[in-house]
XYZ file of C-alpha atoms in Angstrom:
336
model
C 76.726 137.295 118.400
C 77.339 134.049 116.512
C 75.098 131.002 116.801
C 74.547 127.690 115.020
C 70.962 127.656 113.742
C 68.661 125.544 111.597
C 65.425 126.608 109.914
C 64.203 123.166 108.895
C 64.659 119.596 110.096
C 67.071 117.459 108.105
C 70.585 116.096 107.902
C 72.718 118.189 110.284
C 75.556 118.803 107.810
C 73.020 120.165 105.323
C 70.718 122.299 107.489
C 73.033 123.735 110.162
C 74.652 127.122 109.565
C 76.349 129.874 111.578
C 74.449 133.150 111.743
C 74.542 136.470 113.580
C 71.679 136.615 116.082
C 70.580 138.964 118.841
C 72.053 138.357 122.260
C 69.419 136.873 124.595
C 68.312 138.719 127.742
C 67.674 136.730 130.922
C 64.230 136.992 132.470
C 63.500 136.646 136.172
C 64.919 133.372 137.442
C 67.230 132.995 134.416
C 70.945 133.527 133.870
C 72.991 134.629 130.851
C 75.883 132.225 130.219
C 78.919 132.892 128.052
C 79.506 129.503 126.472
C 82.987 127.967 126.380
C 82.476 124.511 124.887
C 79.761 122.006 124.043
C 79.860 118.383 122.838
C 78.009 116.974 119.844
C 75.794 114.206 121.224
C 73.469 111.835 119.342
C 70.502 113.570 121.008
C 71.604 116.893 119.480
C 71.682 115.420 115.981
C 68.353 113.651 116.487
C 66.859 117.001 117.476
C 68.144 118.575 114.257
C 66.633 115.700 112.269
C 63.334 116.104 114.112
C 63.441 112.560 115.492
C 64.102 113.355 119.158
C 61.393 113.103 121.818
C 60.586 116.819 121.625
C 60.790 118.952 118.487
C 62.034 122.510 119.069
C 60.182 125.429 117.456
C 62.046 126.691 114.400
C 64.396 128.423 113.872
C 66.388 126.730 116.617
C 69.898 126.393 118.015
C 71.048 122.882 119.045
C 73.154 121.895 122.033
C 71.675 120.245 125.123
C 74.796 120.407 127.326
C 78.012 122.339 127.655
C 80.092 124.523 129.932
C 80.190 128.269 130.319
C 80.513 131.195 132.716
C 77.494 133.002 134.172
C 77.729 136.659 133.128
C 74.407 138.092 134.284
C 71.224 137.238 136.137
C 67.653 138.240 135.467
C 67.015 138.323 139.203
C 66.639 135.837 142.001
C 68.974 134.644 144.744
C 70.327 131.609 142.880
C 71.172 133.650 139.791
C 73.072 136.213 141.839
C 75.021 133.453 143.602
C 76.016 131.927 140.254
C 77.368 135.128 138.686
C 80.988 134.631 137.631
C 80.896 130.881 138.242
C 81.807 128.183 135.732
C 78.724 126.036 135.227
C 77.509 122.988 133.371
C 74.622 124.209 131.231
C 71.561 122.006 130.718
C 69.671 123.631 127.870
C 66.380 122.334 126.502
C 65.290 125.647 125.042
C 67.651 128.240 123.604
C 70.492 125.821 122.784
C 74.179 125.864 123.729
C 75.832 126.085 120.318
C 76.089 129.871 120.475
C 78.320 132.439 122.108
C 75.787 133.314 124.819
C 72.686 131.524 125.965
C 69.944 131.924 128.560
C 68.726 129.144 130.870
C 66.783 128.885 134.135
C 69.242 129.379 136.991
C 68.528 125.887 138.360
C 69.762 124.431 135.051
C 73.189 126.048 135.467
C 75.107 123.637 137.701
C 78.208 125.082 139.420
C 81.314 122.976 138.803
C 84.616 122.605 140.649
C 87.145 124.992 139.130
C 89.806 122.275 138.849
C 87.843 120.082 136.416
C 89.349 120.224 132.891
C 87.293 122.317 130.483
C 86.661 119.434 128.063
C 85.381 117.139 130.823
C 83.256 119.973 132.222
C 81.625 120.381 128.809
C 80.543 116.729 128.925
C 79.595 116.667 132.600
C 75.876 116.103 132.318
C 74.526 113.804 129.610
C 76.801 110.760 129.602
C 78.417 110.642 133.092
C 75.183 111.546 134.860
C 73.129 109.110 132.778
C 75.509 106.215 133.418
C 75.758 106.928 137.142
C 72.073 107.597 137.797
C 70.864 104.526 135.917
C 73.290 102.087 137.509
C 73.622 103.529 141.031
C 70.345 105.364 141.729
C 67.555 103.873 139.605
C 68.657 100.236 139.327
C 71.134 100.331 142.243
C 72.942 97.281 140.814
C 74.397 95.319 143.755
C 78.011 94.201 143.970
C 78.641 90.937 142.104
C 75.401 91.201 140.078
C 75.176 91.194 136.275
C 74.179 94.287 134.289
C 73.622 93.693 130.553
C 73.973 96.685 128.258
C 73.595 97.249 124.521
C 75.540 99.854 122.512
C 78.316 99.163 124.991
C 80.943 100.862 122.827
C 79.228 104.221 123.364
C 80.365 106.758 125.944
C 77.642 105.672 128.368
C 78.515 102.016 127.775
C 82.192 102.552 128.543
C 81.288 104.492 131.664
C 79.007 101.678 132.813
C 81.970 99.307 132.522
C 84.129 101.700 134.557
C 81.406 102.068 137.190
C 81.107 98.284 137.370
C 84.814 97.983 138.088
C 84.616 100.770 140.691
C 81.511 99.562 142.529
C 81.911 95.819 141.985
C 78.975 94.904 139.738
C 79.552 92.785 136.628
C 78.970 94.069 133.092
C 77.792 91.953 130.175
C 78.302 94.246 127.204
C 76.686 93.735 123.800
C 78.274 95.368 120.726
C 77.569 95.176 116.999
C 81.137 95.018 115.721
C 83.362 92.041 116.560
C 86.458 94.260 116.722
C 84.980 95.995 119.795
C 85.017 92.792 121.857
C 88.730 92.868 122.682
C 88.671 96.643 123.149
C 85.919 96.584 125.799
C 87.382 93.510 127.453
C 90.635 95.451 127.869
C 88.653 98.272 129.493
C 87.435 95.857 132.161
C 84.198 94.460 130.738
C 83.470 91.145 132.482
C 81.898 89.673 129.335
C 81.549 91.196 125.867
C 79.378 89.658 123.149
C 79.052 90.658 119.494
C 75.420 90.695 118.351
C 74.082 92.364 115.206
C 70.371 91.623 114.617
C 70.517 91.569 110.791
C 73.281 88.978 111.026
C 72.795 87.110 114.308
C 69.986 85.092 115.852
C 68.375 86.470 119.019
C 68.018 82.928 120.342
C 71.800 82.531 120.181
C 72.282 85.724 122.205
C 69.899 84.384 124.859
C 71.736 81.055 124.924
C 75.085 82.768 125.486
C 73.666 85.039 128.198
C 72.126 82.066 130.012
C 75.433 80.229 129.761
C 77.270 83.161 131.358
C 74.704 83.544 134.141
C 74.349 79.865 135.114
C 70.974 79.636 133.394
C 69.354 82.465 135.360
C 69.502 85.389 132.930
C 70.425 88.948 133.867
C 68.666 90.780 136.700
C 69.398 94.218 135.198
C 69.714 95.630 131.674
C 70.020 99.052 130.049
C 69.254 99.663 126.373
C 69.492 102.814 124.215
C 68.828 100.997 120.936
C 65.329 99.511 120.895
C 64.262 97.529 117.846
C 65.589 94.015 117.380
C 68.554 94.501 119.735
C 66.452 95.723 122.643
C 63.822 93.067 121.964
C 66.479 90.360 122.133
C 67.645 91.676 125.506
C 64.116 91.340 126.896
C 64.352 87.580 126.435
C 67.556 87.523 128.519
C 66.029 88.935 131.723
C 66.051 86.839 134.867
C 63.045 86.330 137.119
C 62.127 89.773 138.429
C 64.590 91.375 136.014
C 64.441 95.088 135.218
C 65.335 96.735 131.924
C 65.762 100.486 131.469
C 65.186 101.899 127.998
C 67.014 105.218 127.618
C 67.301 105.762 123.862
C 65.879 105.036 120.433
C 68.996 104.678 118.297
C 67.433 102.106 115.971
C 64.283 104.157 115.465
C 62.313 100.914 115.750
C 59.916 99.687 118.473
C 60.517 96.940 120.987
C 58.701 93.726 120.080
C 58.335 90.812 122.444
C 56.009 88.052 123.527
C 54.073 89.017 126.662
C 55.292 85.738 128.159
C 58.843 87.101 128.205
C 57.640 89.495 130.898
C 54.780 87.507 132.449
C 56.542 84.248 133.259
C 59.649 85.975 134.574
C 57.808 88.758 136.378
C 60.194 91.116 134.580
C 59.632 94.783 133.805
C 60.623 97.393 131.234
C 60.927 101.041 132.284
C 61.705 104.219 130.403
C 64.449 106.558 131.620
C 65.065 110.148 130.573
C 67.662 112.062 132.570
C 66.173 115.576 132.301
C 62.800 114.825 133.974
C 64.544 112.591 136.523
C 66.806 115.493 137.488
C 63.860 117.911 137.531
C 62.325 115.782 140.262
C 65.324 116.259 142.563
C 65.681 119.131 145.008
C 68.544 121.630 144.898
C 70.549 119.950 147.660
C 70.103 116.489 146.127
C 71.311 117.835 142.788
C 74.368 119.432 144.369
C 75.254 116.196 146.175
C 74.945 114.349 142.880
C 77.217 116.885 141.159
C 79.835 116.426 143.873
C 79.687 112.649 143.415
C 80.115 112.897 139.633
C 82.982 115.377 140.017
C 84.707 113.041 142.487
C 84.380 110.114 140.081
C 85.756 112.265 137.253
C 88.787 113.264 139.302
C 89.337 109.611 140.228
C 89.440 108.698 136.530
C 86.253 106.594 136.677
C 83.941 108.824 134.618
C 86.329 110.191 132.011
C 85.079 111.025 128.525
C 87.643 110.543 125.731
C 87.992 113.714 123.674
C 88.227 113.520 119.896
C 88.392 116.467 117.519
C 87.601 120.028 118.639
C 86.105 122.475 116.122
C 85.100 126.152 116.128
C 81.460 127.058 115.428
C 82.346 128.023 111.843
C 83.232 124.396 111.054
C 79.910 122.990 112.229
C 79.256 120.940 109.070
C 82.628 119.206 109.348
C 82.109 118.721 113.094
C 78.728 116.982 112.830
C 80.002 114.684 110.068
C 82.966 113.737 112.251
C 80.692 113.147 115.244
C 78.909 110.336 113.394
C 81.992 108.519 112.164
C 82.537 105.108 113.775
C 85.723 104.620 115.796
C 86.397 108.370 115.823
C 88.493 108.150 119.007
C 86.416 110.310 121.349
C 83.635 112.863 121.668
C 83.640 115.710 119.160
C 83.492 119.139 120.829
C 82.669 122.649 119.702
C 85.021 125.261 121.214
C 82.887 128.384 121.468
C 84.771 130.845 123.694
C 87.874 131.267 125.814
C 88.200 131.384 129.567
């Protein structure tokens, strides 16, 4: 069968290739999934570069999420129940960018059959991250400010949509000035352009305080780190909470301890996979139903950009990192 593989860490367009590999065999408690589609996420490309939180053993196949059909089970009640079902595949081991993959049965999440294939492929990472952070971990109340960096990302746009749906207010920070009007049109309550090499962090804090009547923001989410995330720390209100869920800048957070001490604020890390692992089967199924309902209602919709076959992986990963590409780049792996 065909699979995207890499034998060394490096630039994805340079090190990724399509190869013929042996079809995996599910062990007890695992299922064999025939893959249909998988998105190219920043976490996938960071894994290929070797800069993600966990380095896979080489050679490896990328692809943390996707959609497929369960073809076989290695044994166990859950695996047998999933056979023939369309599932969202959460894959931290064998990778989804291949024609067939093997995952633990509890990491194959059954999906409603009426969800579009492209949205099903992107069910887990971005929609689940945006929903869980804002509604479960922070539980942002109606009318309350949530500040977010990298707001032009898929998660950022979904946070804006969730704010409109549930009634909390979004203060979105973007690097490019041309994104301000775009995110305002999507329903962002306030959108500020802030690029650390160009702009002063003190000016960002001044504008945030002005918008929040001098109080600062009670909640913030940041996937960037570095100077952008550090600037956000100074914008927290008394008792404010900031979730860090990414390392896009590759740089550490730096702040004065007083930014946290005097405000009684806190910074927490968030990683969706271990958070989900801590939920029971029924809790996970209820969460899936909630996400599916929000997708059908048009709240958690992921714009789709270009779709490529596995053979065009180099072109696909280059496209996935272009700014203003118009939507998530997908790999189409198989047919229904």
